[in-house]
PDB file of C-alpha atoms and ligand atoms in Angstrom:
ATOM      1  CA  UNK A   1     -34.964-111.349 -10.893  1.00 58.00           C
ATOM      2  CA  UNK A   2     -35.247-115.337 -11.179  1.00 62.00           C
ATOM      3  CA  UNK A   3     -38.090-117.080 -11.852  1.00 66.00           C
ATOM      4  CA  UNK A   4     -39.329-117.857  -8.602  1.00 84.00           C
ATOM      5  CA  UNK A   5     -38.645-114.547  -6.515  1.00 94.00           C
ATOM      6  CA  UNK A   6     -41.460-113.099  -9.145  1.00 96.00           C
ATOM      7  CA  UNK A   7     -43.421-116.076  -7.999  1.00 97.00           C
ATOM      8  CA  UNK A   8     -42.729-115.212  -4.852  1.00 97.00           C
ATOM      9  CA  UNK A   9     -43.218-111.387  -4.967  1.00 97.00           C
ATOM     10  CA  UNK A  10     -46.503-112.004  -6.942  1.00 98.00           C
ATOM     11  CA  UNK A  11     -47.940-114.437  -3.972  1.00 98.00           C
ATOM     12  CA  UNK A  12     -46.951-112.019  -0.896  1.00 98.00           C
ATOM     13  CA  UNK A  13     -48.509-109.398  -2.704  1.00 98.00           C
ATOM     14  CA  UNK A  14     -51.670-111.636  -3.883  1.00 98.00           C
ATOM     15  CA  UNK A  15     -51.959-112.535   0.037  1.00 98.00           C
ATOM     16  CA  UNK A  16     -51.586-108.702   0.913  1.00 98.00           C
ATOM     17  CA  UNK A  17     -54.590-107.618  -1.387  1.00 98.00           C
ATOM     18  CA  UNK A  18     -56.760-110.651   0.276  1.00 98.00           C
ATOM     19  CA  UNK A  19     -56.275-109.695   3.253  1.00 98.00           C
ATOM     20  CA  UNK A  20     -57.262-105.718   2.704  1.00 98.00           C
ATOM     21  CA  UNK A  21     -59.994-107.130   0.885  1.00 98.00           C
ATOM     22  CA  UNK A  22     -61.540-109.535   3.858  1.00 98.00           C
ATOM     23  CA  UNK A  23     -60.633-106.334   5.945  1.00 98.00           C
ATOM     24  CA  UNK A  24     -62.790-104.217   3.936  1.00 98.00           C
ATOM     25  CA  UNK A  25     -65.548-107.240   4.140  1.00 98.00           C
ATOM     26  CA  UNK A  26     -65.499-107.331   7.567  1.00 98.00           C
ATOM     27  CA  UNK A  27     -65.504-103.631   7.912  1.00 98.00           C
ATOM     28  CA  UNK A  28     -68.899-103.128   6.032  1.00 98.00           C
ATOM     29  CA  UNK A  29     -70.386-106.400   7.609  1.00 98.00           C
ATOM     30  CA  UNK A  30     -70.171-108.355   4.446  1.00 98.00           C
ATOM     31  CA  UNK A  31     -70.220-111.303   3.931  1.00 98.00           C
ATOM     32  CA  UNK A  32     -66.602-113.271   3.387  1.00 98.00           C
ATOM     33  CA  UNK A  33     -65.978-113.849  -0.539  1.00 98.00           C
ATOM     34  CA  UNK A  34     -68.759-111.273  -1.323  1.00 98.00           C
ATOM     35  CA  UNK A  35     -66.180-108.916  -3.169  1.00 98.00           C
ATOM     36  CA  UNK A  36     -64.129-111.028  -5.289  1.00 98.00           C
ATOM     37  CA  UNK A  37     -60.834-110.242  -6.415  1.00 98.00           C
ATOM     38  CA  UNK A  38     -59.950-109.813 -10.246  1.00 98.00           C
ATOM     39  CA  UNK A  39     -55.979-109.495 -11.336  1.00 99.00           C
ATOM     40  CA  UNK A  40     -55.151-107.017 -13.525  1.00 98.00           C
ATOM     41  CA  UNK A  41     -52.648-107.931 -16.021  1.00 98.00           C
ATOM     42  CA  UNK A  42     -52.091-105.928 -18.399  1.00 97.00           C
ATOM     43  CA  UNK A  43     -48.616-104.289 -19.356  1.00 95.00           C
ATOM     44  CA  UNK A  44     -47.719-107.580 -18.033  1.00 96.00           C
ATOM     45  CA  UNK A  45     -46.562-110.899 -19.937  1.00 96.00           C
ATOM     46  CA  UNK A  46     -48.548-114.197 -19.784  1.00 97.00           C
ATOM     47  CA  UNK A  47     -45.783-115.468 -17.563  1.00 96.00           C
ATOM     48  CA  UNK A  48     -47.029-113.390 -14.838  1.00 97.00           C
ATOM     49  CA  UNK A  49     -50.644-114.345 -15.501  1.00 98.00           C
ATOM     50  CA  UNK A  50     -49.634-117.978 -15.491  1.00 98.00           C
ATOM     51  CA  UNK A  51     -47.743-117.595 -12.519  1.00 97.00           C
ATOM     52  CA  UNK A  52     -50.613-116.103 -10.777  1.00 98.00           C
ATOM     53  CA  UNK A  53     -52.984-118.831 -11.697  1.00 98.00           C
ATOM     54  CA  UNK A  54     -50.431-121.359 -10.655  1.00 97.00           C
ATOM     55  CA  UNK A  55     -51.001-119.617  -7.162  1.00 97.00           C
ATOM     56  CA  UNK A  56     -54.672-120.101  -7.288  1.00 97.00           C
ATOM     57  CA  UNK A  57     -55.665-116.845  -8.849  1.00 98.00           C
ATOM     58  CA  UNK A  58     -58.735-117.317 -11.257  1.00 98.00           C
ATOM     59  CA  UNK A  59     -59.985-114.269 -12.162  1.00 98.00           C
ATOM     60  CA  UNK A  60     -58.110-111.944 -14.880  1.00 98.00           C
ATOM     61  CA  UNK A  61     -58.785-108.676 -16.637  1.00 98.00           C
ATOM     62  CA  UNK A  62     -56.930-107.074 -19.135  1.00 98.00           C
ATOM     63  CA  UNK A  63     -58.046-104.052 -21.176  1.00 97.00           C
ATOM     64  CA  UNK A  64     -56.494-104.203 -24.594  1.00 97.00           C
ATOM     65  CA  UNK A  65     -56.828-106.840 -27.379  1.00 97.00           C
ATOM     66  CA  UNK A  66     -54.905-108.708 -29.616  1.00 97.00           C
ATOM     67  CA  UNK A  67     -52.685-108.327 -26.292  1.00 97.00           C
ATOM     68  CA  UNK A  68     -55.490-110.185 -24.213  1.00 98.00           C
ATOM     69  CA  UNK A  69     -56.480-112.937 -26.429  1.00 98.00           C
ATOM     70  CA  UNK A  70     -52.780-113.384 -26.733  1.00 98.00           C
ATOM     71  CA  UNK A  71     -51.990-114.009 -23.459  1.00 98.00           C
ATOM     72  CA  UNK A  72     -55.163-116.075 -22.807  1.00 98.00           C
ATOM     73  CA  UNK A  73     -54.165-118.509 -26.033  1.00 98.00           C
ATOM     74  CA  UNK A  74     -50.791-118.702 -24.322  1.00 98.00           C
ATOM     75  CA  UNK A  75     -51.484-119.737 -20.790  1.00 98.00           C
ATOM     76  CA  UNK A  76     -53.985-122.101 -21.870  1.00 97.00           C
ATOM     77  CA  UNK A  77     -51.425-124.059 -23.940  1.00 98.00           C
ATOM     78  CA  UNK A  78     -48.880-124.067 -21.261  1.00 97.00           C
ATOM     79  CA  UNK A  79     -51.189-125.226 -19.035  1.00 97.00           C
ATOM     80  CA  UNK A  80     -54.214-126.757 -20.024  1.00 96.00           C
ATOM     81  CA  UNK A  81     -57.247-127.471 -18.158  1.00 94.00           C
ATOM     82  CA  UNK A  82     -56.136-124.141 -15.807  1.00 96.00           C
ATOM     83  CA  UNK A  83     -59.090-122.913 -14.070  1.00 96.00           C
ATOM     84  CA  UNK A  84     -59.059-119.021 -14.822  1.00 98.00           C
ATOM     85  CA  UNK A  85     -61.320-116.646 -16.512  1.00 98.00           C
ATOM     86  CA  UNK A  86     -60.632-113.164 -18.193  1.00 98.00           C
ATOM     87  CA  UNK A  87     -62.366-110.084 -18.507  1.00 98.00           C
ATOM     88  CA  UNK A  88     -62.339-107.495 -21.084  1.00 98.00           C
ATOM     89  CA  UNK A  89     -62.520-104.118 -18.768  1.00 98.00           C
ATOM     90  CA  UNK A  90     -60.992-101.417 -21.417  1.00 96.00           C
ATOM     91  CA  UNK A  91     -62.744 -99.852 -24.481  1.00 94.00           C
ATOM     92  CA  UNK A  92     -63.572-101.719 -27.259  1.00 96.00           C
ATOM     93  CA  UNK A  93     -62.981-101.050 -30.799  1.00 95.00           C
ATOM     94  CA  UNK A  94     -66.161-103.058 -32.530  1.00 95.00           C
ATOM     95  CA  UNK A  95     -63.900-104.307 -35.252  1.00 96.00           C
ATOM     96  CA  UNK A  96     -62.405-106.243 -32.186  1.00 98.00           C
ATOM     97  CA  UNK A  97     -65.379-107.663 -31.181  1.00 98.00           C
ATOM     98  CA  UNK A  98     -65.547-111.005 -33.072  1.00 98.00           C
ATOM     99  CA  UNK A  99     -61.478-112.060 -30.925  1.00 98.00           C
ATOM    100  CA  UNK A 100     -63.001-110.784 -27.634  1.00 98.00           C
ATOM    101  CA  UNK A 101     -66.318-113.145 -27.852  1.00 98.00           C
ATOM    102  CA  UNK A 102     -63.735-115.959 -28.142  1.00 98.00           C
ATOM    103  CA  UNK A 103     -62.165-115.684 -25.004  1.00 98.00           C
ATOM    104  CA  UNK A 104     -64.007-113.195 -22.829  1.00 98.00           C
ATOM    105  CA  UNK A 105     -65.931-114.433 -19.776  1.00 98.00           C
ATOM    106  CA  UNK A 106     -67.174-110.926 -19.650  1.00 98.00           C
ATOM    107  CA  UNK A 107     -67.180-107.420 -21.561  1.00 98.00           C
ATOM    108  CA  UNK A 108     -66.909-105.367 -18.690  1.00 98.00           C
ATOM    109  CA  UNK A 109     -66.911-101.865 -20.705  1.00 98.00           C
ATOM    110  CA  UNK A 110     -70.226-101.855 -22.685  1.00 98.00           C
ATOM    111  CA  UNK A 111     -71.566 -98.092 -23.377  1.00 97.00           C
ATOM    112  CA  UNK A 112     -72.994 -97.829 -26.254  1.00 97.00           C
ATOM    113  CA  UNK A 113     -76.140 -99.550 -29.149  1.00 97.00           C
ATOM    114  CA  UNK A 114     -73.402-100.620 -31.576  1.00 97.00           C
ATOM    115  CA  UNK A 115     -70.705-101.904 -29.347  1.00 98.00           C
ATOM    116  CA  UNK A 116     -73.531-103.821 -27.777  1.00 98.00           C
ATOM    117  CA  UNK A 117     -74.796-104.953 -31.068  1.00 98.00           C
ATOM    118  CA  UNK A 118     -71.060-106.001 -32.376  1.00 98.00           C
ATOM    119  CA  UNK A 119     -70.726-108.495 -29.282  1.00 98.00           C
ATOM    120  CA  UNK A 120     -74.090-109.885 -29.496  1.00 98.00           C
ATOM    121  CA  UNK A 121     -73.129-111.068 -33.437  1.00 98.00           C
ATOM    122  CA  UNK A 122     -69.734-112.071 -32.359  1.00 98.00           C
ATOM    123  CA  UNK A 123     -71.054-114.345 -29.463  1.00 98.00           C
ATOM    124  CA  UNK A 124     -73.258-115.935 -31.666  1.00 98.00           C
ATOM    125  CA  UNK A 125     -70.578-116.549 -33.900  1.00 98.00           C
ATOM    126  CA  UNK A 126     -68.366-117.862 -31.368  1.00 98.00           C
ATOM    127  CA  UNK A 127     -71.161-119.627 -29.717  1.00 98.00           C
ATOM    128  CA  UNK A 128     -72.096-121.146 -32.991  1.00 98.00           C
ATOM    129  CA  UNK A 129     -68.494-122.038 -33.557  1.00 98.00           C
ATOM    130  CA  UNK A 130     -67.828-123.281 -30.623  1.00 97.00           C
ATOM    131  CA  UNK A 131     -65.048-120.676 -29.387  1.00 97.00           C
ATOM    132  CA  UNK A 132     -67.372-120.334 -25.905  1.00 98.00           C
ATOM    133  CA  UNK A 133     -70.343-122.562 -24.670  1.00 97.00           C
ATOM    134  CA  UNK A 134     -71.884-119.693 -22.493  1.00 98.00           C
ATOM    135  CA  UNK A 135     -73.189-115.934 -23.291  1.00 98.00           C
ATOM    136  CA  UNK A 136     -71.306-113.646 -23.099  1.00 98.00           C
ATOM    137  CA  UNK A 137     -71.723-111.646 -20.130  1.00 98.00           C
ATOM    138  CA  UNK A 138     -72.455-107.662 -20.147  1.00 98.00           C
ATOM    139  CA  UNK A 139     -71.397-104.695 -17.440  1.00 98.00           C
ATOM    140  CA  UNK A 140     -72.598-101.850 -18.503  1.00 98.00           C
ATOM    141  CA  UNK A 141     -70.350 -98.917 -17.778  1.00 98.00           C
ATOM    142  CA  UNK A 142     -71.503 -95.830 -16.127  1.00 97.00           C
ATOM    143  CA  UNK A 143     -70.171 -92.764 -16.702  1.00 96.00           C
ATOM    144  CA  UNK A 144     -70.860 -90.457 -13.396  1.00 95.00           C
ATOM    145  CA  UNK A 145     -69.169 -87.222 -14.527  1.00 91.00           C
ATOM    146  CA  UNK A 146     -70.304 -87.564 -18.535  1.00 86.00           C
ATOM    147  CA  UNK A 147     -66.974 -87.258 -19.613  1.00 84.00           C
ATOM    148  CA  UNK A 148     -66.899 -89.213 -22.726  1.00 77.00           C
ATOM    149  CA  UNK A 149     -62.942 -89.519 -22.853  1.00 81.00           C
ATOM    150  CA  UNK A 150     -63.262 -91.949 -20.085  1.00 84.00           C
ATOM    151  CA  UNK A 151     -66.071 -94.374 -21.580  1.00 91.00           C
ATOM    152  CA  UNK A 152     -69.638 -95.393 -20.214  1.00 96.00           C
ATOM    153  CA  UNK A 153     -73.463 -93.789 -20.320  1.00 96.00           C
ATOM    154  CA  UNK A 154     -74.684 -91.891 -17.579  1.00 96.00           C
ATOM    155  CA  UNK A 155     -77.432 -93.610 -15.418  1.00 96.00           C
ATOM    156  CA  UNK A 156     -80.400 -92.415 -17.705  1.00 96.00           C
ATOM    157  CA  UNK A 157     -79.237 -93.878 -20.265  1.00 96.00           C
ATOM    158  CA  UNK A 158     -78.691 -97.379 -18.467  1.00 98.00           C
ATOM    159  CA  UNK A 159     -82.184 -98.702 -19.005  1.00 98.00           C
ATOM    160  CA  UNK A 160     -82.711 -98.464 -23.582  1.00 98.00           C
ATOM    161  CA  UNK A 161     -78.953-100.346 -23.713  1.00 98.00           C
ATOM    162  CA  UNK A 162     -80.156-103.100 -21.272  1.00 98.00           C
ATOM    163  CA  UNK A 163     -83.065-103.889 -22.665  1.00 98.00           C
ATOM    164  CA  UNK A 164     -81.088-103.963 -25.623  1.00 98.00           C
ATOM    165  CA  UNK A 165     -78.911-106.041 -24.234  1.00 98.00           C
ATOM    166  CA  UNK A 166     -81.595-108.393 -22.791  1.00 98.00           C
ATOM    167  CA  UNK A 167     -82.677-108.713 -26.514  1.00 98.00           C
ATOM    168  CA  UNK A 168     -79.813-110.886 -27.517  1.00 98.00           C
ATOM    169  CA  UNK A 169     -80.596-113.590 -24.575  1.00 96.00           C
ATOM    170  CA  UNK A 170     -78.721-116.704 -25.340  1.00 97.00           C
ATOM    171  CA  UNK A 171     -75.871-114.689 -26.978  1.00 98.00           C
ATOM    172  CA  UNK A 172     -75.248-112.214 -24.286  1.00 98.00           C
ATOM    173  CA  UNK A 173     -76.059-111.872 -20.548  1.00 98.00           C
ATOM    174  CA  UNK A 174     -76.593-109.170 -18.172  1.00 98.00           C
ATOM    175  CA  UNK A 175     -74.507-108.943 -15.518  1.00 98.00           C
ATOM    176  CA  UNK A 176     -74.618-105.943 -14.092  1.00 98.00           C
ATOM    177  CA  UNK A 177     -72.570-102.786 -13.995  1.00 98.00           C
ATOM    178  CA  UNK A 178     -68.853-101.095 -13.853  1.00 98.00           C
ATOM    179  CA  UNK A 179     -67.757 -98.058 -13.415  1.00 98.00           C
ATOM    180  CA  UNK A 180     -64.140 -96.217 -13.125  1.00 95.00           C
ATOM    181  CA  UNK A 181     -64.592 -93.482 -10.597  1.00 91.00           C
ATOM    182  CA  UNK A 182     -63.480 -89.937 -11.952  1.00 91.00           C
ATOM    183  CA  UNK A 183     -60.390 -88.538 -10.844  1.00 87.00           C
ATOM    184  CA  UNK A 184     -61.857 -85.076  -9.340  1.00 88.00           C
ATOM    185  CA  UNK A 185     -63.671 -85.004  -5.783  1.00 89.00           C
ATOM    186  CA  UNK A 186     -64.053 -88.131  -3.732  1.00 94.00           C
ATOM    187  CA  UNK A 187     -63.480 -91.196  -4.541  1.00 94.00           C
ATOM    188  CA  UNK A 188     -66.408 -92.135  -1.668  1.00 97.00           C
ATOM    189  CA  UNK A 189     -69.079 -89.666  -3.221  1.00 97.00           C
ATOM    190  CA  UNK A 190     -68.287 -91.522  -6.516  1.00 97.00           C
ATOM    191  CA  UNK A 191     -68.456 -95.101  -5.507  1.00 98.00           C
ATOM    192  CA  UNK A 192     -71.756 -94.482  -3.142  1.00 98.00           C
ATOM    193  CA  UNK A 193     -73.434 -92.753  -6.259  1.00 97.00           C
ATOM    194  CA  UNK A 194     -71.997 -96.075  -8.322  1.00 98.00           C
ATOM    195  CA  UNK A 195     -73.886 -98.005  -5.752  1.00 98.00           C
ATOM    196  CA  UNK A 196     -77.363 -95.840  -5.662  1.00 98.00           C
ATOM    197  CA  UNK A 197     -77.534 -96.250  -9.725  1.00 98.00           C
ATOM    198  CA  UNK A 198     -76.941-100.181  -8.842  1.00 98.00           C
ATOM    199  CA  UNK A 199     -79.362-100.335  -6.631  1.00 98.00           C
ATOM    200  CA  UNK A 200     -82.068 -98.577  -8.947  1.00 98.00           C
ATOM    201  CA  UNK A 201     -80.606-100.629 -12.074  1.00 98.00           C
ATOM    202  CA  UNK A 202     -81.218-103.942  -9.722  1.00 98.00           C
ATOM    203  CA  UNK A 203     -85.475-103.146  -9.264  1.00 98.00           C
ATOM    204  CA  UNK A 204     -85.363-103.736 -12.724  1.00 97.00           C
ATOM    205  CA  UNK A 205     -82.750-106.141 -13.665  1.00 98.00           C
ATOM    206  CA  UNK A 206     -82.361-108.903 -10.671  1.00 98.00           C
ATOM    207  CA  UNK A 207     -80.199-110.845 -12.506  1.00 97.00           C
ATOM    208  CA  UNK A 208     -77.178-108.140 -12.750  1.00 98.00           C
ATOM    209  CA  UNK A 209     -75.637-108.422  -9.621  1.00 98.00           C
ATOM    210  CA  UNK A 210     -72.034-107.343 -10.776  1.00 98.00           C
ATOM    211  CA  UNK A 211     -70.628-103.965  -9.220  1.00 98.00           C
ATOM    212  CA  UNK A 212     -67.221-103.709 -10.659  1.00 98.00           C
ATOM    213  CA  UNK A 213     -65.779-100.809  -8.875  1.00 98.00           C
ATOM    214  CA  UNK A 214     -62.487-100.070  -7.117  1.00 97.00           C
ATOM    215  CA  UNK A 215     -58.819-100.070  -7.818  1.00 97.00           C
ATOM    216  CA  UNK A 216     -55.509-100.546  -6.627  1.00 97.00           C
ATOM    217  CA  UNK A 217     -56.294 -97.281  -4.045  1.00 96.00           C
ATOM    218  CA  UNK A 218     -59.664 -97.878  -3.471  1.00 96.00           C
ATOM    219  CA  UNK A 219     -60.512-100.843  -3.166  1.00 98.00           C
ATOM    220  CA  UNK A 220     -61.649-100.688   0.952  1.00 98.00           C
ATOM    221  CA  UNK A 221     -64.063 -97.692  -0.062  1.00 98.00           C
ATOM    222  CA  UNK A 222     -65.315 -99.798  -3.131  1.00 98.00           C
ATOM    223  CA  UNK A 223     -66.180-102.263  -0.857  1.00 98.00           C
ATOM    224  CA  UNK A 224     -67.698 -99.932   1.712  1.00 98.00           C
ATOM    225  CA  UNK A 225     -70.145 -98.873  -1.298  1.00 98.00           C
ATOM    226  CA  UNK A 226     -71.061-102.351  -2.513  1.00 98.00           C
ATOM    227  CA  UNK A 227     -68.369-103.582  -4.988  1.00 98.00           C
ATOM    228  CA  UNK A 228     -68.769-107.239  -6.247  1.00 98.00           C
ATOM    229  CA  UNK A 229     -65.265-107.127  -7.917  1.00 98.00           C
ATOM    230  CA  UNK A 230     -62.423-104.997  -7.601  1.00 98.00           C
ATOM    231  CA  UNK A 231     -60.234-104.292 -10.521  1.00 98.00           C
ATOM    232  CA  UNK A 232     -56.768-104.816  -8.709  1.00 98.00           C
ATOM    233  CA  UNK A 233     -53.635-104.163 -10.886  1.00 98.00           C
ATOM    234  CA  UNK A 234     -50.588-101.867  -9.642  1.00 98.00           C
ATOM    235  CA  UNK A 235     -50.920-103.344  -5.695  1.00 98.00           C
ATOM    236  CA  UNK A 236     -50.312-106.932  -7.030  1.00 98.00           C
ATOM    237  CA  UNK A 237     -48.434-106.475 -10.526  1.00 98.00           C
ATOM    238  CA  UNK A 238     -46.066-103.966  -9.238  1.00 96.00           C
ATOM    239  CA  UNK A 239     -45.666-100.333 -11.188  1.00 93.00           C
ATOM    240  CA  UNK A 240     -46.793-100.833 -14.671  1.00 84.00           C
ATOM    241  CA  UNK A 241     -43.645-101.037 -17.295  1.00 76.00           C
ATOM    242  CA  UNK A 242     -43.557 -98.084 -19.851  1.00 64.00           C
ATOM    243  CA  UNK A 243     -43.467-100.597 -22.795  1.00 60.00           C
ATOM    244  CA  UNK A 244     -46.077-103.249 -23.357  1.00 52.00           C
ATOM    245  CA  UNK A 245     -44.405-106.464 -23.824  1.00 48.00           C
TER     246      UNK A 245
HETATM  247  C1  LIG B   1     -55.675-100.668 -15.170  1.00 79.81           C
HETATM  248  C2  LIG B   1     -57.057-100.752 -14.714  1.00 79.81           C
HETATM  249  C3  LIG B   1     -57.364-101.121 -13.386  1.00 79.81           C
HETATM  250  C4  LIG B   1     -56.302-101.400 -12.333  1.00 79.81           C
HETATM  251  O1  LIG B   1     -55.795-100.209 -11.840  1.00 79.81           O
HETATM  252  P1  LIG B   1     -54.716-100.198 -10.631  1.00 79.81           P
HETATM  253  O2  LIG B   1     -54.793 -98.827 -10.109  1.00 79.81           O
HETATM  254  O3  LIG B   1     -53.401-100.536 -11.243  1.00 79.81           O
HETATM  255  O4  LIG B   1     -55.132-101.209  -9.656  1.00 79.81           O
HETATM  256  C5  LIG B   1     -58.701-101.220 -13.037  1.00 79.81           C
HETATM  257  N1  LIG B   1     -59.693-100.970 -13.918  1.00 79.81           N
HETATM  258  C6  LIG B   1     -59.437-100.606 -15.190  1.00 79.81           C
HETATM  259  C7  LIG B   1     -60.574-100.359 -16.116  1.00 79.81           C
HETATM  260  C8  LIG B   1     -58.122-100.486 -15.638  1.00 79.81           C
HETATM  261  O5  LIG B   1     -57.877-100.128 -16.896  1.00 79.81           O
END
């Protein structure tokens, strides 16, 4: 494949995945841009993720670092000034913590005290150092089934880790909540119970609007059930490669 047919193939399916997405809007009555669109990346090289911001994408996730700091270091030499943010949306070791705080926007995956008290030290740090002028903002991840393989807290334990969270104001911010929908039953039971616990979590916390939920396959019923950002990777990257490059 040349250069530009990737290009190419990466902006038909970019245009595809905005258009389900103002579908799905439209659909629940919502309001045009209210469920914004972050790229997946990962598995994929920086040359895809610089591709995609060349075609006006600006919002990036990726769930594994050094791989994500990596490609974030790399784009912004090759193109600097490029408007684009990244997200850090898988688990995170807390030896990791101090490289994430240096380019994260967000830390999408936060479930626990000490992962929460890890970033707080390394945003200082990288506040302090000047690796980021702004906190570093907080989803906390639910867990709806309790399966701890998978990550996050279930809901009763939402409220002791954000007022932890809200704690370390000025070093971290809270922006609301994520959650990967379990694999059993449907995903439309999952995501409207994702939305219920967002609701409740928002009576106390106004200031985390963020409900990062919905996939490649789900993305319409995400945004049915009050997504603020869908996690799209497979319907714009293509199948992921076996091999990280
Ligand atoms: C990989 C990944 C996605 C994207 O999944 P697709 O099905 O490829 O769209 C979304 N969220 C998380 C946390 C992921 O790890």
């Amino acid at each position: 494949m040349t250069e530009d047919s990737r290009s190419r193939e990466l902006a038909a399916a970019l245009a595809a995945t905005r258009k389900r997405i103002a579908a799905a809007e439209a659909a629940a009555g919502r309001a045009p841009g209210s469920a914004r669109l972050m790229i997946v990346t990962k598995f994929f090289p920086a040359e895809d993720l610089a591709r995609l911001v060349l075609l006006g994408a600006g919002e990036f996730g990726e769930n594994r670092e050094p791989e994500a700091g990596r490609k974030v270091a790399q784009v912004r030499t090759e193109l600097p000034g490029a408007d684009f943010t990244m997200d850090m949306i898988g688990s995170v070791q807390r030896k990791k913590a101090r490289t994430i705080a240096r380019w994260a926007r967000r830390v999408q995956s936060v479930d626990s005290v000490e992962l929460t008290e890890a970033l707080a030290t390394a945003a200082t740090k990288a506040l302090d150092d000047g690796h980021r002028t702004t906190p570093l903002g907080v989803l906390l991840q639910i867990s709806l089934d309790g399966d701890p393989a998978r990550g996050g807290v279930v809901a009763e334990q939402l409220p002791a880790l954000a007022e932890q969270v809200r704690s370390h104001d000025g070093a971290l911010s809270l922006d609301g909540l994520m959650v990967i929908a379990p694999l059993h039953g449907q995903a439309a039971e999952h995501l409207a119970h994702a939305q219920r616990i967002a609701d409740d979590f928002r009576r106390d916390h106004p200031e985390a609007v963020e409900l990062s939920s919905g996939m490649s396959g789900d993305l319409e019923t995400a945004v049915e059930f009050g997504s603020t950002c869908v996690r799209v990777g497979t319907a714009i990257m293509g199948p992921r490669p076996l091999v990280s490059p």
